[in-house]
Amino acid sequence: MSTCFRHIFFCCFLALAVVFQPGTLLARQATIADIIVTNSETELLLYFTVKNCFTDEITAGIQNGIPATFTFYVDLYQVRKGWPDKKLASHNFNHTLAYDNPKEEYRITLAEKKQENTVVSNLARAQSLMAEVNGFSAIPLSRLESDRTYRLKVKAKLAKKTLPMYFHYLIPFSSLWDFDTDWHVLEFRY
């Protein structure tokens, strides 16, 4: 009898775990990919992409006029043996994507570029611009010592939107807008 009870308990526990974790078995995890660190004459430059960051719910929300904001975090450390790593730079900046329904165009704001909004009519192009960081200036080269090891940490987060009044009860996908990538760490020598 106790063996049967254990099997029933295990099956109920497994069923509840699956029910209360919807989509986690099939969900695609947003990740940082394709990191490239290079330099110009005066700056250390960073390029990377966020993969799997646009779910159907996020895309539907954008097309219904809810802007999406990605916040990127970039930390740079000098690796020191026998000592804690020295933090040289810490940055965070936003990419915002909004859809203008009457004009049927997407407006992308890239905070690190300090320029006017980029306007495109193609959703795939808008998502690509939103998920890519191209040529971000992480630190002036004058602050780096040659022949040293450095650690770069990069993370992306979809900024949680707070909807006015009780709209979060009316829009069922608003809670599915949360994603937070793991820190992606890259070591390099300069």
CSV table of C-alpha atoms in Angstrom, one decimal:
chain,number,residue,atom,x,y,z
A,1,MET,CA,0.0,0.0,0.0
A,2,SER,CA,2.8,2.4,0.8
A,3,THR,CA,4.5,1.8,-2.5
A,4,CYS,CA,1.3,2.6,-4.3
A,5,PHE,CA,0.9,5.8,-2.2
A,6,ARG,CA,4.5,6.8,-3.2
A,7,HIS,CA,3.8,6.3,-6.9
A,8,ILE,CA,0.6,8.4,-6.7
A,9,PHE,CA,2.4,11.1,-4.7
A,10,PHE,CA,5.2,11.2,-7.2
A,11,CYS,CA,2.9,11.4,-10.2
A,12,CYS,CA,0.9,14.2,-8.5
A,13,PHE,CA,4.1,16.1,-7.7
A,14,LEU,CA,5.3,15.7,-11.3
A,15,ALA,CA,2.0,16.8,-12.7
A,16,LEU,CA,1.9,19.9,-10.4
A,17,ALA,CA,5.5,20.8,-11.4
A,18,VAL,CA,4.6,20.7,-15.1
A,19,VAL,CA,1.4,22.7,-14.6
A,20,PHE,CA,3.0,25.4,-12.5
A,21,GLN,CA,6.0,25.8,-14.9
A,22,PRO,CA,4.2,26.5,-18.2
A,23,GLY,CA,6.4,26.8,-21.2
A,24,THR,CA,9.7,26.2,-19.3
A,25,LEU,CA,10.3,22.9,-21.0
A,26,LEU,CA,9.8,24.4,-24.4
A,27,ALA,CA,10.9,27.9,-23.8
A,28,ARG,CA,13.9,29.3,-25.6
A,29,GLN,CA,16.4,30.9,-23.2
A,30,ALA,CA,17.6,34.4,-24.3
A,31,THR,CA,21.4,34.4,-24.5
A,32,ILE,CA,24.2,36.7,-25.3
A,33,ALA,CA,26.1,35.5,-28.4
A,34,ASP,CA,28.7,36.4,-31.0
A,35,ILE,CA,30.8,38.6,-28.7
A,36,ILE,CA,33.6,40.4,-30.4
A,37,VAL,CA,36.1,42.7,-28.6
A,38,THR,CA,38.3,44.8,-30.8
A,39,ASN,CA,39.7,48.3,-30.7
A,40,SER,CA,39.8,51.5,-32.7
A,41,GLU,CA,42.8,53.9,-32.4
A,42,THR,CA,41.5,55.2,-29.1
A,43,GLU,CA,38.7,52.9,-27.7
A,44,LEU,CA,38.0,49.3,-26.8
A,45,LEU,CA,35.0,48.3,-28.9
A,46,LEU,CA,32.4,45.7,-28.2
A,47,TYR,CA,30.0,43.9,-30.5
A,48,PHE,CA,27.4,41.3,-29.5
A,49,THR,CA,23.9,40.0,-30.2
A,50,VAL,CA,21.0,38.8,-28.0
A,51,LYS,CA,19.5,35.5,-29.3
A,52,ASN,CA,16.0,34.2,-28.7
A,53,CYS,CA,14.8,37.5,-27.1
A,54,PHE,CA,11.6,38.0,-29.0
A,55,THR,CA,8.8,35.7,-27.9
A,56,ASP,CA,5.4,35.7,-29.7
A,57,GLU,CA,4.0,37.5,-26.7
A,58,ILE,CA,6.6,40.3,-26.8
A,59,THR,CA,6.1,40.7,-30.6
A,60,ALA,CA,2.3,40.9,-30.2
A,61,GLY,CA,2.7,43.5,-27.4
A,62,ILE,CA,5.0,45.6,-29.6
A,63,GLN,CA,2.5,45.5,-32.5
A,64,ASN,CA,-0.2,46.5,-30.1
A,65,GLY,CA,1.7,49.7,-29.2
A,66,ILE,CA,3.5,48.6,-26.0
A,67,PRO,CA,7.2,49.6,-26.3
A,68,ALA,CA,9.9,47.1,-25.3
A,69,THR,CA,13.1,48.2,-23.7
A,70,PHE,CA,16.2,46.0,-23.4
A,71,THR,CA,18.8,47.1,-20.8
A,72,PHE,CA,22.3,46.0,-21.4
A,73,TYR,CA,25.0,45.7,-18.7
A,74,VAL,CA,28.7,45.7,-19.5
A,75,ASP,CA,31.4,45.4,-16.9
A,76,LEU,CA,35.1,45.3,-17.5
A,77,TYR,CA,37.7,44.0,-15.0
A,78,GLN,CA,41.5,43.7,-15.0
A,79,VAL,CA,42.3,40.2,-13.8
A,80,ARG,CA,44.9,40.3,-11.0
A,81,LYS,CA,46.4,37.1,-9.6
A,82,GLY,CA,46.3,36.9,-5.8
A,83,TRP,CA,44.1,40.0,-5.6
A,84,PRO,CA,40.5,40.7,-6.3
A,85,ASP,CA,39.9,41.8,-9.9
A,86,LYS,CA,39.9,45.5,-10.5
A,87,LYS,CA,36.7,47.0,-12.0
A,88,LEU,CA,37.7,49.4,-14.7
A,89,ALA,CA,34.3,50.2,-16.2
A,90,SER,CA,30.7,49.6,-15.7
A,91,HIS,CA,28.0,50.6,-18.2
A,92,ASN,CA,24.3,50.2,-18.7
A,93,PHE,CA,22.3,51.4,-21.6
A,94,ASN,CA,18.9,50.8,-23.3
A,95,HIS,CA,17.5,49.9,-26.6
A,96,THR,CA,13.8,50.7,-27.1
A,97,LEU,CA,11.5,49.5,-29.8
A,98,ALA,CA,8.1,51.0,-30.4
A,99,TYR,CA,5.5,50.6,-33.1
A,100,ASP,CA,3.7,53.5,-34.6
A,101,ASN,CA,0.4,51.9,-35.7
A,102,PRO,CA,-1.0,54.8,-38.0
A,103,LYS,CA,2.3,55.1,-39.8
A,104,GLU,CA,3.0,51.3,-39.7
A,105,GLU,CA,6.6,51.8,-38.8
A,106,TYR,CA,8.9,50.7,-36.0
A,107,ARG,CA,11.0,53.3,-34.1
A,108,ILE,CA,14.2,52.0,-32.5
A,109,THR,CA,16.2,54.1,-30.0
A,110,LEU,CA,19.8,53.0,-29.3
A,111,ALA,CA,20.9,55.0,-26.2
A,112,GLU,CA,24.6,54.2,-26.6
A,113,LYS,CA,24.6,55.8,-30.1
A,114,LYS,CA,23.2,59.1,-28.9
A,115,GLN,CA,21.5,59.7,-32.2
A,116,GLU,CA,18.0,60.2,-33.5
A,117,ASN,CA,15.6,57.3,-33.6
A,118,THR,CA,16.0,54.8,-36.4
A,119,VAL,CA,12.8,54.2,-38.3
A,120,VAL,CA,12.1,51.0,-40.3
A,121,SER,CA,9.0,49.4,-41.7
A,122,ASN,CA,10.1,45.8,-41.4
A,123,LEU,CA,9.6,43.9,-38.1
A,124,ALA,CA,12.5,41.5,-38.6
A,125,ARG,CA,14.9,44.5,-39.3
A,126,ALA,CA,13.6,46.3,-36.2
A,127,GLN,CA,14.2,43.2,-34.0
A,128,SER,CA,17.7,42.8,-35.4
A,129,LEU,CA,18.6,46.4,-34.6
A,130,MET,CA,17.1,46.0,-31.2
A,131,ALA,CA,19.1,42.9,-30.3
A,132,GLU,CA,22.5,43.9,-31.7
A,133,VAL,CA,25.1,46.1,-30.1
A,134,ASN,CA,27.6,47.3,-32.6
A,135,GLY,CA,30.8,49.2,-31.8
A,136,PHE,CA,30.0,50.1,-28.1
A,137,SER,CA,32.9,52.0,-26.6
A,138,ALA,CA,33.7,50.1,-23.4
A,139,ILE,CA,36.8,52.1,-22.2
A,140,PRO,CA,39.5,54.3,-23.6
A,141,LEU,CA,42.6,52.3,-24.6
A,142,SER,CA,44.7,54.7,-22.5
A,143,ARG,CA,43.2,53.1,-19.3
A,144,LEU,CA,44.3,49.6,-20.3
A,145,GLU,CA,47.8,48.2,-19.5
A,146,SER,CA,49.4,46.2,-22.3
A,147,ASP,CA,50.1,42.5,-21.9
A,148,ARG,CA,47.4,42.1,-19.2
A,149,THR,CA,44.4,39.9,-18.9
A,150,TYR,CA,40.9,41.5,-18.8
A,151,ARG,CA,37.5,40.0,-18.1
A,152,LEU,CA,34.4,41.4,-19.9
A,153,LYS,CA,31.0,40.6,-18.5
A,154,VAL,CA,27.8,41.2,-20.6
A,155,LYS,CA,24.2,40.8,-19.7
A,156,ALA,CA,20.8,41.8,-21.2
A,157,LYS,CA,17.4,42.3,-19.5
A,158,LEU,CA,14.0,43.1,-20.8
A,159,ALA,CA,13.0,46.1,-18.7
A,160,LYS,CA,9.8,45.3,-17.0
A,161,LYS,CA,7.1,47.6,-18.1
A,162,THR,CA,4.6,48.8,-15.5
A,163,LEU,CA,1.2,49.3,-17.1
A,164,PRO,CA,-1.1,52.1,-15.9
A,165,MET,CA,-3.9,51.3,-13.4
A,166,TYR,CA,-5.1,47.8,-13.7
A,167,PHE,CA,-4.1,47.1,-17.3
A,168,HIS,CA,-1.8,44.3,-16.3
A,169,TYR,CA,-5.0,42.3,-15.5
A,170,LEU,CA,-6.4,43.0,-18.9
A,171,ILE,CA,-3.2,42.2,-20.9
A,172,PRO,CA,-2.4,38.5,-20.1
A,173,PHE,CA,1.0,38.4,-21.7
A,174,SER,CA,2.5,41.3,-19.7
A,175,SER,CA,4.0,39.0,-17.1
A,176,LEU,CA,5.6,36.9,-19.8
A,177,TRP,CA,7.7,39.9,-20.8
A,178,ASP,CA,10.4,39.2,-18.2
A,179,PHE,CA,13.7,37.9,-19.4
A,180,ASP,CA,17.1,38.2,-18.0
A,181,THR,CA,20.2,36.6,-19.7
A,182,ASP,CA,23.0,35.0,-17.7
A,183,TRP,CA,26.2,37.0,-17.5
A,184,HIS,CA,28.3,36.1,-20.5
A,185,VAL,CA,32.0,36.3,-19.6
A,186,LEU,CA,34.9,36.7,-22.0
A,187,GLU,CA,38.6,36.9,-21.0
A,188,PHE,CA,41.1,38.5,-23.4
A,189,ARG,CA,44.6,39.9,-23.3
A,190,TYR,CA,45.5,43.4,-24.5
